[in-house]
Amino acid sequence: MERKQKTSLIYMICAATLLAFLGAFLMFIALSKDFSPPLGYFSKDSLSAALLYAVLACGVLLGIFSWIYFRRSKQIVVSNAAPLYTKVAGGFLIAALLWCTGEDLMHMHRTSPYWGLILFADLLALFFIVFLGCSMGSQSLRSGPLSAFSSFFPPLYAVTQLFLLYFDETVATNSPIKIIYQLMYIAFMLAFTAQAGLLLEHTSIFPRYIFSFICSAVFGGVVSVSALLCILTNTPGHNLSYARILFCCAVTVYAFCRLLSFALIKDTPAGNTKEETA
């Protein structure tokens, strides 16, 4: 990646951060003033809700712009080890996954029609953790067969969670937090399918990788920060457990760190080293 493109990526990361915090603030205002519990949605004349959707649309447009912009990039080949902040973010995501998995197992009932899917999701979470562990290891581990094999499980985990969220009867289908939470999982799934492609040295997939992580960061930031604000102020409407809020926060941090790793790590000429995909 050229120096100009790295600088542009840093600007995009800053813009995504601003959109995430602005969207979270608007979500909190909309939940505290314009949320109707009987409807499970915002009132029709809510200005803050309209501004929230405008901010989310800007986040998607930013991702689309990054996709178009980085289609001109050269092959992404780096020789440096995974930076410390990426390893810390991966550890944070592992902790969030373990908490979510434990919560699922503790509250699961055999009478639930989806208990089998919950168990399957928890199994996928373990392989997800294996992949994250590989990404924080040595260069040989990050580019080895175990990492390549386990890289297919994070997208599958996201798919199962999407199904479980959709059929969750404890939260209204039109809940704004639930909708944005599902969008985060979709972007997260696309990001990890792209990361699996990078592990297989399909560098043409890099623009979709950037697009997906930008969207993941914006959606995850809106959900997690607004939910934390609701908890601090005792505002109802977020409908998320502490484990799910922590997972959203971990996804946001991980997405930003992965983007930063491409913006800050020094590239080497293509063909001299193996592609860094951790």
Coordinates of C-alpha atoms in Angstrom, one line a residue:
M1 CA 0.0 0.0 0.0
E2 CA 1.3 3.4 -0.9
R3 CA 2.0 6.1 1.7
K4 CA -0.8 8.3 0.3
Q5 CA -3.2 5.4 0.6
K6 CA -2.1 4.7 4.2
T7 CA -2.7 8.4 5.1
S8 CA -6.1 8.2 3.5
L9 CA -7.0 5.1 5.5
I10 CA -6.1 6.9 8.7
Y11 CA -8.5 9.7 7.7
M12 CA -11.2 7.1 7.0
I13 CA -10.6 5.5 10.5
C14 CA -11.0 8.9 12.1
A15 CA -14.2 9.6 10.1
A16 CA -15.5 6.1 11.1
T17 CA -14.7 6.9 14.8
L18 CA -16.5 10.2 14.6
L19 CA -19.6 8.6 13.0
A20 CA -19.7 5.8 15.6
F21 CA -19.7 8.2 18.5
L22 CA -22.1 10.6 16.8
G23 CA -24.5 7.8 16.0
A24 CA -24.2 6.4 19.5
F25 CA -25.1 9.8 21.0
L26 CA -28.1 10.2 18.6
M27 CA -29.2 6.7 19.4
F28 CA -29.1 7.5 23.1
I29 CA -31.1 10.7 22.6
A30 CA -33.7 8.9 20.5
L31 CA -34.0 6.1 23.1
S32 CA -34.3 8.5 26.0
K33 CA -36.8 10.9 24.4
D34 CA -38.5 9.4 21.4
F35 CA -38.7 5.6 22.1
S36 CA -42.1 4.1 22.5
P37 CA -42.1 0.9 24.6
P38 CA -45.5 -0.4 23.3
L39 CA -44.3 -0.1 19.7
G40 CA -40.7 -1.1 20.5
Y41 CA -39.6 1.7 18.1
F42 CA -39.1 5.4 17.8
S43 CA -42.0 7.8 17.3
K44 CA -42.6 8.8 13.7
D45 CA -41.6 12.5 14.2
S46 CA -38.3 11.7 15.9
L47 CA -35.6 14.0 14.6
S48 CA -32.8 12.2 16.5
A49 CA -33.8 8.9 14.9
A50 CA -33.8 10.4 11.4
L51 CA -30.3 11.9 12.1
L52 CA -29.2 8.5 13.4
Y53 CA -30.1 6.8 10.2
A54 CA -28.4 9.5 8.2
V55 CA -25.2 8.9 10.2
L56 CA -25.4 5.2 9.7
A57 CA -25.9 5.8 5.9
C58 CA -22.8 8.0 6.0
G59 CA -20.9 5.1 7.6
V60 CA -22.0 2.7 4.8
L61 CA -21.1 5.3 2.2
L62 CA -17.7 5.7 3.8
G63 CA -17.2 2.0 3.5
I64 CA -18.3 2.0 -0.1
F65 CA -15.9 4.9 -0.8
S66 CA -13.0 2.9 0.8
W67 CA -13.9 -0.1 -1.4
I68 CA -13.7 2.0 -4.6
Y69 CA -10.6 3.8 -3.4
F70 CA -8.6 0.7 -2.5
R71 CA -9.4 -1.1 -5.6
R72 CA -6.4 0.7 -7.0
S73 CA -4.1 -0.6 -4.3
K74 CA -1.1 -2.8 -5.0
Q75 CA -0.8 -6.2 -3.3
I76 CA -0.7 -5.9 0.4
V77 CA 2.5 -7.6 1.6
V78 CA 3.9 -6.9 5.0
S79 CA 6.7 -8.7 6.9
N80 CA 6.1 -7.3 10.4
A81 CA 4.6 -9.4 13.2
A82 CA 1.1 -8.6 14.4
P83 CA 1.3 -5.4 16.4
L84 CA 0.7 -5.4 20.1
Y85 CA -2.5 -3.4 19.9
T86 CA -4.0 -6.0 17.5
K87 CA -3.1 -8.8 20.0
V88 CA -4.7 -6.9 22.8
A89 CA -7.8 -6.4 20.8
G90 CA -7.9 -10.1 19.9
G91 CA -7.6 -11.0 23.6
F92 CA -10.4 -8.6 24.4
L93 CA -12.6 -10.3 21.7
I94 CA -11.7 -13.7 23.1
A95 CA -12.8 -12.7 26.6
A96 CA -16.1 -11.3 25.1
L97 CA -16.7 -14.6 23.2
L98 CA -16.1 -16.6 26.3
W99 CA -18.5 -14.5 28.3
C100 CA -21.2 -14.8 25.6
T101 CA -20.7 -18.5 25.3
G102 CA -20.9 -19.0 29.1
E103 CA -24.1 -16.9 29.2
D104 CA -25.7 -18.9 26.4
L105 CA -24.9 -22.2 28.2
M106 CA -26.2 -20.9 31.6
H107 CA -29.5 -19.6 30.2
M108 CA -30.2 -22.3 27.7
H109 CA -33.2 -24.5 28.2
R110 CA -33.9 -27.8 26.5
T111 CA -37.5 -26.6 25.9
S112 CA -36.2 -23.9 23.6
P113 CA -36.7 -24.8 19.9
Y114 CA -33.3 -23.3 19.2
W115 CA -31.2 -25.0 21.8
G116 CA -29.4 -27.1 19.2
L117 CA -28.5 -23.9 17.3
I118 CA -27.2 -22.3 20.5
L119 CA -24.9 -25.3 21.1
F120 CA -23.7 -25.2 17.5
A121 CA -22.9 -21.5 17.9
D122 CA -21.0 -22.1 21.0
L123 CA -18.9 -24.8 19.3
L124 CA -18.2 -22.4 16.4
A125 CA -17.2 -19.8 19.1
L126 CA -14.4 -22.2 20.2
F127 CA -13.0 -22.4 16.7
F128 CA -13.3 -18.7 16.5
I129 CA -11.2 -18.4 19.6
V130 CA -8.6 -20.8 18.0
F131 CA -8.4 -18.5 15.0
L132 CA -7.9 -15.4 17.1
G133 CA -5.2 -17.3 19.1
C134 CA -3.4 -18.2 15.8
S135 CA -3.6 -14.5 14.7
M136 CA -1.7 -13.5 17.9
G137 CA 1.0 -16.1 17.5
S138 CA 4.1 -16.4 15.4
Q139 CA 4.4 -15.8 11.7
S140 CA 4.4 -19.5 11.0
L141 CA 1.3 -20.0 13.1
R142 CA -0.5 -17.1 11.5
S143 CA 0.1 -18.4 8.0
G144 CA -0.1 -22.1 8.9
P145 CA -2.9 -24.6 8.1
L146 CA -4.6 -24.3 11.5
S147 CA -5.1 -20.6 11.0
A148 CA -6.4 -21.1 7.5
F149 CA -8.8 -23.9 8.6
S150 CA -10.1 -22.0 11.6
S151 CA -10.6 -18.8 9.6
F152 CA -13.8 -20.1 8.1
F153 CA -15.5 -20.4 11.5
P154 CA -15.9 -16.7 12.5
P155 CA -18.2 -16.1 9.5
L156 CA -20.2 -19.2 10.4
Y157 CA -20.5 -18.0 14.0
A158 CA -21.8 -14.7 12.8
V159 CA -24.4 -16.4 10.7
T160 CA -25.7 -18.5 13.6
Q161 CA -25.9 -15.5 15.8
L162 CA -27.9 -13.7 13.1
F163 CA -30.4 -16.5 13.2
L164 CA -30.6 -16.5 17.0
L165 CA -31.1 -12.7 17.0
Y166 CA -33.8 -12.8 14.4
F167 CA -35.8 -15.5 16.3
D168 CA -35.2 -14.0 19.7
E169 CA -38.8 -13.4 21.0
T170 CA -37.6 -11.4 24.0
V171 CA -36.8 -8.4 21.8
A172 CA -39.2 -6.8 19.3
T173 CA -38.3 -7.5 15.6
N174 CA -38.3 -3.8 14.8
S175 CA -36.2 -2.8 17.8
P176 CA -33.6 -0.3 16.5
I177 CA -30.8 -1.7 18.6
K178 CA -31.6 -5.2 17.4
I179 CA -31.6 -4.1 13.8
I180 CA -28.2 -2.3 14.0
Y181 CA -26.8 -5.2 16.0
Q182 CA -27.8 -7.5 13.2
L183 CA -26.2 -5.2 10.7
M184 CA -23.0 -5.3 12.7
Y185 CA -23.0 -9.1 12.5
I186 CA -23.5 -9.0 8.7
A187 CA -20.5 -6.6 8.3
F188 CA -18.5 -8.7 10.8
M189 CA -19.3 -11.8 8.7
L190 CA -18.2 -10.1 5.5
A191 CA -15.0 -8.9 7.2
F192 CA -13.9 -12.4 8.3
T193 CA -14.8 -14.0 4.9
A194 CA -12.4 -11.4 3.4
Q195 CA -9.8 -12.1 6.1
A196 CA -10.1 -15.8 5.2
G197 CA -9.5 -14.8 1.5
L198 CA -6.4 -12.9 2.5
L199 CA -5.1 -15.9 4.3
L200 CA -5.4 -17.8 1.0
E201 CA -3.4 -14.9 -0.6
H202 CA -6.4 -13.5 -2.6
T203 CA -5.2 -9.9 -2.3
S204 CA -7.9 -8.6 -4.7
I205 CA -10.3 -9.1 -1.8
F206 CA -8.6 -6.4 0.3
P207 CA -11.0 -3.5 -0.6
R208 CA -14.0 -5.6 0.7
Y209 CA -11.9 -6.3 3.8
I210 CA -11.6 -2.6 4.5
F211 CA -15.2 -1.9 3.7
S212 CA -16.5 -4.6 6.0
F213 CA -14.4 -3.6 9.0
I214 CA -15.3 0.1 8.6
C215 CA -19.0 -0.9 8.7
S216 CA -18.4 -3.2 11.6
A217 CA -16.7 -0.4 13.6
V218 CA -19.5 2.1 12.9
F219 CA -22.4 -0.3 13.7
G220 CA -20.7 -1.9 16.7
G221 CA -19.7 1.5 18.1
V222 CA -23.2 2.9 17.8
V223 CA -24.7 -0.2 19.6
S224 CA -22.1 -0.6 22.3
V225 CA -21.6 3.1 23.3
S226 CA -25.3 3.9 23.2
A227 CA -26.1 0.8 25.3
L228 CA -23.4 1.9 27.9
L229 CA -24.9 5.4 28.0
C230 CA -28.4 3.8 28.6
I231 CA -27.0 1.7 31.5
L232 CA -25.3 4.7 33.1
T233 CA -28.4 6.8 32.9
N234 CA -31.0 4.0 33.6
T235 CA -32.6 4.6 30.2
P236 CA -34.6 1.6 28.9
G237 CA -34.7 0.4 25.3
H238 CA -31.2 -1.1 24.6
N239 CA -32.4 -4.7 25.3
L240 CA -28.9 -6.2 25.4
S241 CA -27.1 -8.2 28.1
Y242 CA -23.8 -7.1 29.5
A243 CA -22.1 -9.9 27.6
R244 CA -23.6 -8.8 24.2
I245 CA -22.7 -5.1 24.9
L246 CA -19.1 -6.2 25.7
F247 CA -19.0 -8.3 22.5
C248 CA -20.1 -5.2 20.4
C249 CA -17.5 -3.1 22.1
A250 CA -14.8 -5.8 21.4
V251 CA -15.9 -6.1 17.7
T252 CA -15.5 -2.3 17.4
V253 CA -12.1 -2.2 19.0
Y254 CA -10.9 -5.2 17.0
A255 CA -12.1 -3.7 13.7
F256 CA -10.4 -0.4 14.4
C257 CA -7.1 -2.2 15.3
R258 CA -7.2 -4.3 12.2
L259 CA -7.6 -1.2 10.1
L260 CA -4.8 0.6 11.9
S261 CA -2.5 -2.4 11.4
F262 CA -2.7 -1.8 7.6
A263 CA -2.3 2.0 8.0
L264 CA 0.7 1.8 10.3
I265 CA 2.7 -1.4 9.4
K266 CA 5.5 -1.0 6.9
D267 CA 5.0 -2.8 3.6
T268 CA 7.6 -4.8 1.8
P269 CA 7.8 -5.4 -2.0
A270 CA 5.5 -8.1 -3.3
G271 CA 7.1 -11.4 -3.7
N272 CA 9.7 -11.0 -0.9
T273 CA 7.6 -12.1 2.0
K274 CA 4.4 -13.9 2.7
E275 CA 1.3 -11.8 3.1
E276 CA 0.5 -10.7 6.6
T277 CA -3.1 -11.5 7.4
A278 CA -3.2 -11.8 11.1

